[in-house]
Amino acid sequence: MNQDITEMTAAELSRALHRRELSSSDAAAAYLGRMTQTESTIHAYITPTARRALEAASAADEMLKNSGAPALCGIPYAAKDNLAVEGVRMTCASKMLADFVPDYTAAVVERADSAGCVLLGKTNMDEFAMGSSTERSIAGPTHNPLDPACSAGGSSGGSAAAVAAREAVWAIGSDTGGSARQPASFCGLVSLKPTYGLVSRRGMTELASSLDCVCPITRDVTDCALAMNLLAGRDPGDMTTFDSDEDYTLALTGGVSGMTFGIPRPEMLDECESSVRRAMNRAARILETLGARVTEVDLPLEMALEIYMVVAAAEASSNLARFDGLRYGLTAEGATAADRMRATRSAGFGDEVKRRILTGAYALSSTYGGGYYRKIKAAQATVCRETDTALDTVDAVLLPTASGVAFRLGSYADNPTALYRSDCFTTVANLTGIPALQIPGGGDGHLPVGLSLMGKKRAEKTLFRAAFALESEMKPFVGKEVGRDAVGYAKPC
Ligand code: GLN
C-alpha cells in the first residue's frame, strides 16, 4: 500500500483494515510518528496516550481477524480533555484539574473502546470549554494546521487541529454553543452537533448541562456518519438519551431534489466576511441546481446569542460549584474550610471562568438577579417557538457556521467579550436542542469557510443527505480555494 496511512479517511482506513491490507498497529505507529513531527507546531494534545494506543491497536488487530468487527475498529482517534478516561489525566485545560486522574470513563469513550477504536490522546481546549479560540488553556494555545499563526477555533480546537494536522483520523469534541462546529469550520472539517440526547454526556465535564452535546469531528461527511453510528444511542447512565439504531451512512446518497432549504435573510449576514457571503450564495445555487428549492427564513439568531450567554453562565456557575478544594483536583491552604475554598477557586480558575461564574451566580441570585433567570428561560422558549416556525416550512436551514475564517491568535487578547460574537450562528441549535451539521463551504485564500445545515429534532438523516450532496458538488471549489497546507490533512487538488 503506497498511500500514507495518515492521508486516509476513516472510511478508507476501515476498508484497508477489514481487508487486512494494513494493521491497526501500523496505523497507530503512523499516527504516533506523525504526532512527533507536528505536535511542536500544532499543539493539539494535552496528554498523548501512546502506550494505551499501542495496546488498543494490538487488541483491535485480534478483533479484525474475525469477520464482523465494527466499522471503526482499529482506527486511531482523539478525545477532548473534558471526557473522562479511567487512569488518564483529565485537566479540562484548567489549573483546577491539572493533576486529576478520573476512575471512570465517559460513555462515548467506552463505546469507542468496545468497538476497538484506538485512543491517541486527550486534546487541548479552552478552560472548561469556555471560549472560541483554544487560547485559554493551561497548556497554551493550539495552532491551526492550515496556518499556524491562526486559531484552530474553540473550545474543541485541539480535537479539530488533531484531525486537520493528520494527528488523528477523527476526534470527539463537545459543543455547548458552537465549540465543535466552529473549530471544524476553522480547520476545514465536518462536525455534527446532534439532537440533544442522541449522544450520551455521561463522563463529560459539564459546562451547561441543558446545552452540552458530545460531537464527532471528522474529515468528511461519510466519516461523520460512521462516527455517529458509533456514538449515538441510549445510555442508562444519562437519562436525557434516547434509542437510536440508525445507520447514518444509508442516509448519505438520497440527493436533495424536491427538498426545500431555508437561508437567512441577507441582512442577517451583514456581520459576515465577504467570503462567507460568497460561500452561502454558492451553496444555495448548488442546492437549486440539484433540484432543491431555496427560500429566505427568519431566525432568532441575535436573541439566541444573548440568551445563551446567560443560560450558559448560570449553569456553569452551578456546575463548577463542585470544585471546592475538597472533592476534586487542586486544594489550596487556608485556616478554615471557607478560606481553603476561596483560595482554591481563586488560584484554580482562570479569568474567563471566574467572569462566567460571577455573571451566572448573579443571574441565578434571588437577591440580585430579580427573577432574571426566569425571564431568560421564558425568552429561550420564544427562541424555540420562532425556530420551530422557521423549520416548519423547510427541510433544513443553510447558514454560516462562523462569520469569518480563522482569526489570528491573540486577536481578542484585549477584548475577551468580543469573542462571544463568534457564536452568533451556532447557539440557536443548542438552545433549541436541534441538530446542526458543519461542512467546509469553500475558502478565503488558504483558510476555509464553514457552512451549517440545521434541521428539526432527530432529523440527522436529512442533514447527512443534504451535506453529502453539497460536499460532493463543492469538493472542487474547496480544493481550489483552500490552498491546502503541507501541515494539514487537506492537500492541493
Ligand atoms: N464559544 C462558546 C462559549 O464560549 C461555546 C462554548 C462551547 O460550545 N463549549 O461559551
XYZ file of C-alpha atoms and ligand atoms in Angstrom:
503
model
C 0.000 0.000 0.000
C 1.702 3.256 -1.181
C -0.722 5.747 0.293
C 0.417 7.441 3.516
C -1.851 5.983 6.206
C -2.383 9.411 7.757
C -3.904 10.714 4.490
C -6.749 8.188 4.608
C -10.264 8.973 5.792
C -11.814 6.702 8.404
C -13.879 5.002 5.682
C -10.757 4.313 3.564
C -8.721 3.090 6.526
C -11.620 0.922 7.702
C -11.729 -0.809 4.311
C -7.966 -1.408 4.370
C -8.071 -2.742 7.944
C -11.017 -5.055 7.330
C -9.342 -6.407 4.182
C -6.206 -6.895 6.294
C -4.133 -4.822 3.858
C -2.984 -2.816 6.874
C -2.942 -3.486 10.574
C -4.208 -1.249 13.335
C -0.724 -1.389 14.845
C 0.650 0.072 11.557
C -1.981 2.815 11.730
C -1.247 3.630 15.381
C 2.501 3.739 14.686
C 1.944 6.045 11.684
C -0.158 8.452 13.741
C 2.163 8.430 16.740
C 5.021 9.141 14.303
C 3.084 11.985 12.736
C 2.457 13.438 16.195
C 6.190 13.548 16.923
C 6.677 15.581 13.711
C 3.829 18.081 14.026
C 2.937 18.471 17.698
C 5.648 21.052 18.325
C 3.976 23.324 15.735
C 0.298 22.499 16.285
C -0.018 21.512 19.937
C -3.308 19.652 19.523
C -2.859 17.351 22.516
C -2.603 17.946 26.257
C -1.998 14.307 27.180
C -0.980 11.819 24.479
C -1.681 8.188 25.406
C 0.852 6.357 23.224
C 1.169 3.196 25.344
C -2.593 2.811 25.684
C -2.879 3.356 21.905
C -0.399 0.611 21.016
C -2.127 -1.844 23.378
C -5.555 -0.935 21.961
C -4.198 -1.344 18.417
C -2.942 -4.870 19.024
C -6.273 -5.785 20.662
C -8.020 -4.326 17.587
C -5.833 -6.437 15.303
C -7.118 -9.508 17.146
C -10.731 -8.295 16.698
C -10.104 -7.686 12.992
C -9.105 -11.331 12.491
C -12.790 -12.187 12.872
C -15.441 -11.068 10.439
C -17.999 -8.632 11.827
C -15.532 -6.316 13.569
C -17.113 -2.841 13.991
C -16.543 -0.313 11.189
C -14.206 1.910 13.218
C -12.288 -0.984 14.788
C -8.560 -0.285 14.797
C -8.922 3.376 13.804
C -6.931 5.971 15.768
C -8.933 8.871 17.231
C -8.568 11.613 19.817
C -10.862 12.813 22.631
C -11.254 16.279 24.101
C -9.771 16.678 27.556
C -13.185 17.153 29.180
C -14.072 13.481 28.522
C -13.008 11.128 31.292
C -10.844 8.101 30.577
C -10.101 5.913 33.584
C -6.462 6.197 34.612
C -5.672 9.037 32.175
C -5.228 12.595 33.448
C -8.204 14.851 32.591
C -7.377 18.545 33.028
C -10.237 20.352 31.214
C -7.304 22.707 30.432
C -7.617 24.113 33.957
C -5.160 24.504 36.794
C -8.031 23.273 38.969
C -7.725 19.771 37.489
C -4.064 19.802 36.441
C -3.353 16.508 38.244
C -6.813 14.929 38.248
C -6.971 11.283 37.159
C -10.558 10.000 36.887
C -11.524 6.487 37.976
C -14.350 6.337 35.436
C -14.676 6.524 31.660
C -17.039 8.656 29.564
C -19.831 6.752 27.822
C -18.588 7.729 24.355
C -15.058 6.528 25.118
C -16.487 3.254 26.486
C -18.354 2.824 23.198
C -15.227 3.612 21.190
C -13.128 1.251 23.340
C -15.525 -1.639 22.909
C -15.672 -1.056 19.140
C -11.865 -1.396 19.045
C -11.085 2.280 18.387
C -7.584 3.411 19.317
C -7.343 6.477 21.558
C -4.233 8.517 20.721
C -4.672 11.091 23.464
C -6.623 13.871 25.128
C -6.861 17.107 23.178
C -6.400 20.756 24.074
C -9.372 23.047 24.713
C -10.385 26.321 26.300
C -10.603 26.009 30.083
C -13.795 24.108 30.986
C -14.878 24.582 27.331
C -15.382 28.336 27.744
C -14.053 30.043 24.648
C -13.778 30.051 20.871
C -10.030 30.009 20.258
C -8.292 27.340 22.413
C -6.059 30.066 23.785
C -7.463 29.878 27.314
C -5.745 26.652 28.249
C -3.185 25.935 30.963
C -1.323 24.051 28.250
C -1.049 27.103 25.948
C -2.773 27.655 22.583
C -3.410 25.200 19.760
C -2.357 26.392 16.276
C -4.424 25.982 13.122
C -2.770 23.370 10.866
C -3.788 25.392 7.773
C -1.975 28.452 9.140
C -0.182 28.077 12.485
C -0.416 31.846 13.130
C -4.189 31.436 13.305
C -6.532 29.938 15.864
C -7.896 26.437 15.320
C -11.146 27.712 16.856
C -12.530 26.620 20.191
C -13.267 25.326 22.555
C -12.606 21.943 20.858
C -9.656 23.428 18.922
C -7.310 20.601 19.908
C -9.685 17.953 18.542
C -10.140 19.813 15.237
C -6.425 20.577 14.858
C -5.530 16.929 15.555
C -7.760 15.798 12.658
C -6.680 18.577 10.273
C -2.978 18.007 11.037
C -3.358 14.262 10.424
C -2.586 13.582 14.070
C -5.850 11.600 14.396
C -8.254 10.134 11.849
C -11.205 11.660 13.690
C -11.857 13.163 17.093
C -14.504 13.753 19.720
C -15.279 17.279 20.863
C -18.082 18.937 22.774
C -20.438 21.702 21.740
C -22.411 23.841 24.178
C -22.748 26.912 21.970
C -20.669 26.047 18.903
C -17.463 24.571 20.293
C -17.219 21.629 17.902
C -18.733 23.230 14.783
C -16.679 26.449 14.891
C -13.257 24.727 15.185
C -14.309 22.274 12.465
C -15.168 25.306 10.336
C -11.787 26.975 11.012
C -9.927 23.753 10.158
C -11.921 22.724 7.035
C -13.601 19.711 8.676
C -17.045 18.221 9.301
C -18.798 18.142 12.687
C -22.297 17.279 13.807
C -23.909 18.787 16.881
C -26.550 16.103 17.316
C -30.082 16.453 18.666
C -29.795 16.917 22.440
C -29.923 13.435 23.965
C -28.814 11.478 20.896
C -25.284 11.053 22.309
C -24.609 10.364 25.987
C -22.899 13.066 28.056
C -22.002 10.706 30.912
C -18.385 11.306 31.854
C -18.132 14.645 30.071
C -17.336 17.522 32.429
C -20.412 19.728 32.193
C -20.298 23.329 31.073
C -24.053 23.937 30.740
C -25.858 20.631 31.159
C -29.024 21.577 29.257
C -26.990 22.661 26.204
C -23.917 20.366 26.177
C -23.547 17.837 23.349
C -20.742 15.397 22.585
C -19.837 15.620 18.882
C -17.652 13.896 16.285
C -15.173 15.957 14.248
C -14.190 14.250 11.009
C -12.531 14.735 7.613
C -15.685 14.315 5.572
C -19.426 13.680 5.787
C -19.116 9.897 5.360
C -16.724 9.677 8.314
C -19.128 11.769 10.379
C -21.946 9.304 9.624
C -19.681 6.404 10.632
C -18.758 8.158 13.873
C -22.420 8.855 14.667
C -23.241 5.168 14.141
C -20.753 4.518 16.938
C -21.689 7.345 19.317
C -25.488 7.626 19.096
C -27.959 5.822 21.298
C -29.463 5.392 24.750
C -27.236 5.207 27.791
C -28.843 4.206 31.103
C -26.294 6.496 32.794
C -27.634 9.609 31.036
C -31.377 9.958 31.487
C -31.631 12.500 28.658
C -30.582 9.978 25.994
C -32.915 8.073 23.685
C -32.688 4.988 21.459
C -31.121 5.138 18.032
C -30.349 2.222 15.798
C -29.944 4.276 12.636
C -27.234 3.534 10.099
C -26.445 7.117 9.106
C -24.305 6.003 6.161
C -27.504 4.807 4.461
C -28.847 8.362 4.543
C -25.988 9.841 2.527
C -26.975 9.239 -1.040
C -30.620 10.284 -1.393
C -29.853 13.672 -3.011
C -31.711 16.927 -2.401
C -34.093 17.004 -5.340
C -37.535 18.118 -4.139
C -36.239 19.341 -0.780
C -36.674 22.906 0.499
C -33.880 24.810 2.246
C -34.165 27.979 4.257
C -31.416 30.595 4.173
C -31.159 33.625 6.476
C -32.333 36.951 5.049
C -29.347 38.898 3.565
C -29.258 41.453 6.420
C -28.677 38.610 8.876
C -25.323 38.103 7.156
C -24.268 41.775 7.450
C -21.580 40.941 10.002
C -20.066 38.209 7.832
C -16.847 38.491 5.858
C -17.465 38.614 2.094
C -16.007 35.105 1.649
C -18.747 33.761 3.926
C -21.483 35.537 1.980
C -19.986 34.206 -1.267
C -19.877 30.664 0.144
C -23.519 30.945 1.210
C -24.615 32.159 -2.230
C -22.705 29.441 -3.996
C -24.052 26.664 -1.755
C -27.608 27.966 -2.281
C -27.056 27.933 -6.062
C -25.687 24.378 -5.908
C -28.759 23.215 -3.973
C -31.015 24.776 -6.608
C -29.030 23.176 -9.421
C -29.516 19.822 -7.691
C -33.293 20.304 -7.752
C -33.958 21.823 -4.333
C -35.941 24.976 -3.568
C -34.256 27.741 -1.550
C -36.270 30.303 0.396
C -35.461 33.023 2.927
C -36.355 32.434 6.583
C -36.221 34.424 9.812
C -34.151 33.007 12.641
C -33.817 34.452 16.164
C -30.005 34.409 15.964
C -29.268 37.621 17.840
C -31.686 36.804 20.639
C -30.255 33.272 20.897
C -26.723 34.578 21.396
C -27.760 36.910 24.202
C -29.836 34.243 25.957
C -27.071 31.688 25.515
C -24.561 33.814 27.393
C -26.849 33.990 30.433
C -28.077 30.373 30.425
C -24.563 29.008 29.832
C -23.061 31.190 32.566
C -25.828 30.328 35.046
C -25.482 26.587 34.509
C -21.682 26.822 34.519
C -21.658 28.676 37.839
C -23.794 25.936 39.335
C -21.818 23.044 37.744
C -18.454 24.473 38.787
C -19.558 24.796 42.434
C -18.285 21.234 42.906
C -14.689 22.471 42.648
C -14.437 23.386 46.292
C -10.898 22.262 47.080
C -12.193 19.208 48.920
C -13.527 16.753 46.393
C -11.607 17.146 43.142
C -8.279 18.484 41.972
C -6.477 21.445 43.454
C -6.529 22.128 47.186
C -5.042 25.399 48.421
C -4.113 26.147 52.028
C -6.387 28.130 54.347
C -7.214 28.358 58.063
C -10.897 27.443 57.677
C -12.875 25.434 55.106
C -14.223 28.703 53.651
C -10.677 30.129 53.388
C -9.484 26.974 51.650
C -12.391 27.103 49.222
C -11.753 30.757 48.421
C -8.026 30.188 47.940
C -8.579 27.087 45.789
C -11.113 28.733 43.492
C -9.053 31.941 43.222
C -5.927 30.021 42.241
C -7.551 27.221 40.238
C -9.853 29.049 37.822
C -8.726 31.351 35.003
C -10.168 34.805 34.290
C -12.874 33.723 31.824
C -14.151 31.002 34.136
C -14.328 33.486 37.027
C -16.105 36.018 34.786
C -18.780 33.468 33.923
C -19.193 32.192 37.492
C -19.830 35.769 38.626
C -22.281 36.511 35.797
C -24.049 33.193 36.256
C -24.319 33.472 40.027
C -25.740 36.980 39.592
C -28.378 35.770 37.122
C -29.400 32.958 39.460
C -29.403 35.012 42.641
C -32.851 35.759 44.059
C -31.442 38.785 45.877
C -29.647 40.468 42.976
C -30.943 38.770 39.869
C -34.565 39.798 40.484
C -36.088 36.847 38.625
C -33.638 37.375 35.770
C -33.127 33.670 35.129
C -36.885 33.019 34.929
C -37.219 35.785 32.356
C -34.314 34.392 30.347
C -35.897 30.930 30.309
C -39.143 32.477 29.022
C -37.142 34.211 26.283
C -35.499 30.871 25.449
C -38.996 29.415 24.912
C -39.618 32.218 22.390
C -36.396 31.300 20.544
C -37.616 27.680 20.383
C -41.021 28.760 19.018
C -39.532 31.063 16.381
C -37.022 28.427 15.288
C -39.780 25.810 15.027
C -41.772 28.220 12.864
C -38.791 28.707 10.540
C -38.157 24.957 10.316
C -41.838 24.122 9.751
C -41.701 25.431 6.208
C -38.405 23.820 5.138
C -36.451 20.542 5.339
C -33.327 22.249 6.687
C -31.750 25.675 7.057
C -28.390 26.532 5.498
C -26.394 29.164 7.381
C -22.783 30.142 8.061
C -21.061 28.400 10.973
C -18.962 31.458 11.797
C -18.976 34.983 10.443
C -15.437 34.628 9.113
C -12.433 32.394 8.622
C -9.928 31.555 11.387
C -8.603 34.707 13.076
C -5.014 35.263 14.137
C -4.066 34.021 17.585
C -4.118 36.887 20.055
C -6.732 38.903 18.115
C -9.063 39.026 21.121
C -6.468 39.325 23.876
C -7.545 42.869 24.801
C -11.260 42.375 24.325
C -12.288 38.916 25.549
C -16.032 39.557 25.460
C -15.893 40.471 21.740
C -15.098 36.806 21.164
C -18.615 35.927 22.349
C -19.911 37.123 18.986
C -18.191 34.223 17.217
C -21.101 32.059 18.366
C -23.762 34.191 16.660
C -24.787 31.478 14.175
C -24.346 28.423 16.403
C -26.044 28.958 19.785
C -29.584 28.711 18.388
C -29.123 24.955 17.798
C -28.027 24.390 21.417
C -30.825 26.472 22.944
C -33.437 24.595 20.929
C -31.809 21.129 21.081
C -31.868 20.671 17.299
C -29.091 19.129 15.156
C -26.604 21.162 13.091
C -24.003 19.755 10.721
C -20.921 21.807 9.767
C -19.253 21.221 6.393
C -16.475 23.122 4.591
C -18.035 25.512 2.073
C -15.110 26.958 0.152
C -12.462 29.323 1.364
C -10.750 32.656 1.556
C -7.172 32.289 0.409
C -5.732 29.404 2.347
C -8.391 29.368 5.090
C -11.705 27.513 4.892
C -15.211 28.913 5.330
C -17.722 26.735 7.199
C -21.418 26.308 6.451
C -24.009 24.571 8.628
C -27.182 22.670 7.876
C -29.638 22.865 10.730
C -32.776 20.725 10.955
C -35.667 19.603 13.120
C -35.068 17.453 16.204
C -33.908 13.955 15.227
C -33.588 14.975 11.553
C -29.908 13.969 11.397
C -30.569 11.778 8.352
C -31.943 14.734 6.382
C -28.842 16.749 7.282
C -26.477 13.939 6.266
C -28.268 13.562 2.940
C -28.041 17.283 2.145
C -24.472 17.604 3.447
C -23.274 14.689 1.347
C -24.894 16.168 -1.770
C -23.295 19.565 -1.106
C -19.918 18.056 -0.259
C -19.859 16.054 -3.484
C -20.542 19.190 -5.543
C -18.311 21.545 -3.578
C -15.186 19.434 -3.414
C -13.581 21.013 -6.499
C -14.241 24.541 -5.151
C -12.868 23.674 -1.739
C -9.766 22.153 -3.292
C -9.100 25.149 -5.463
C -9.870 27.847 -2.966
C -8.420 26.418 0.183
C -4.679 26.399 -0.527
C -4.053 23.167 1.242
C -1.136 23.389 3.583
C 1.740 20.966 3.903
C 0.989 20.506 7.599
C -2.690 19.722 7.179
C -4.750 16.763 6.080
C -6.267 18.868 3.355
C -3.991 18.657 0.323
C -3.949 20.539 -3.015
C -6.353 19.186 -5.624
N -17.714 29.708 22.462
C -18.836 29.413 23.301
C -18.575 29.853 24.712
O -17.502 30.314 24.981
C -19.205 27.988 23.178
C -18.572 27.089 24.150
C -18.889 25.670 23.915
O -19.623 25.327 22.998
N -18.350 24.838 24.769
O -19.436 29.787 25.538
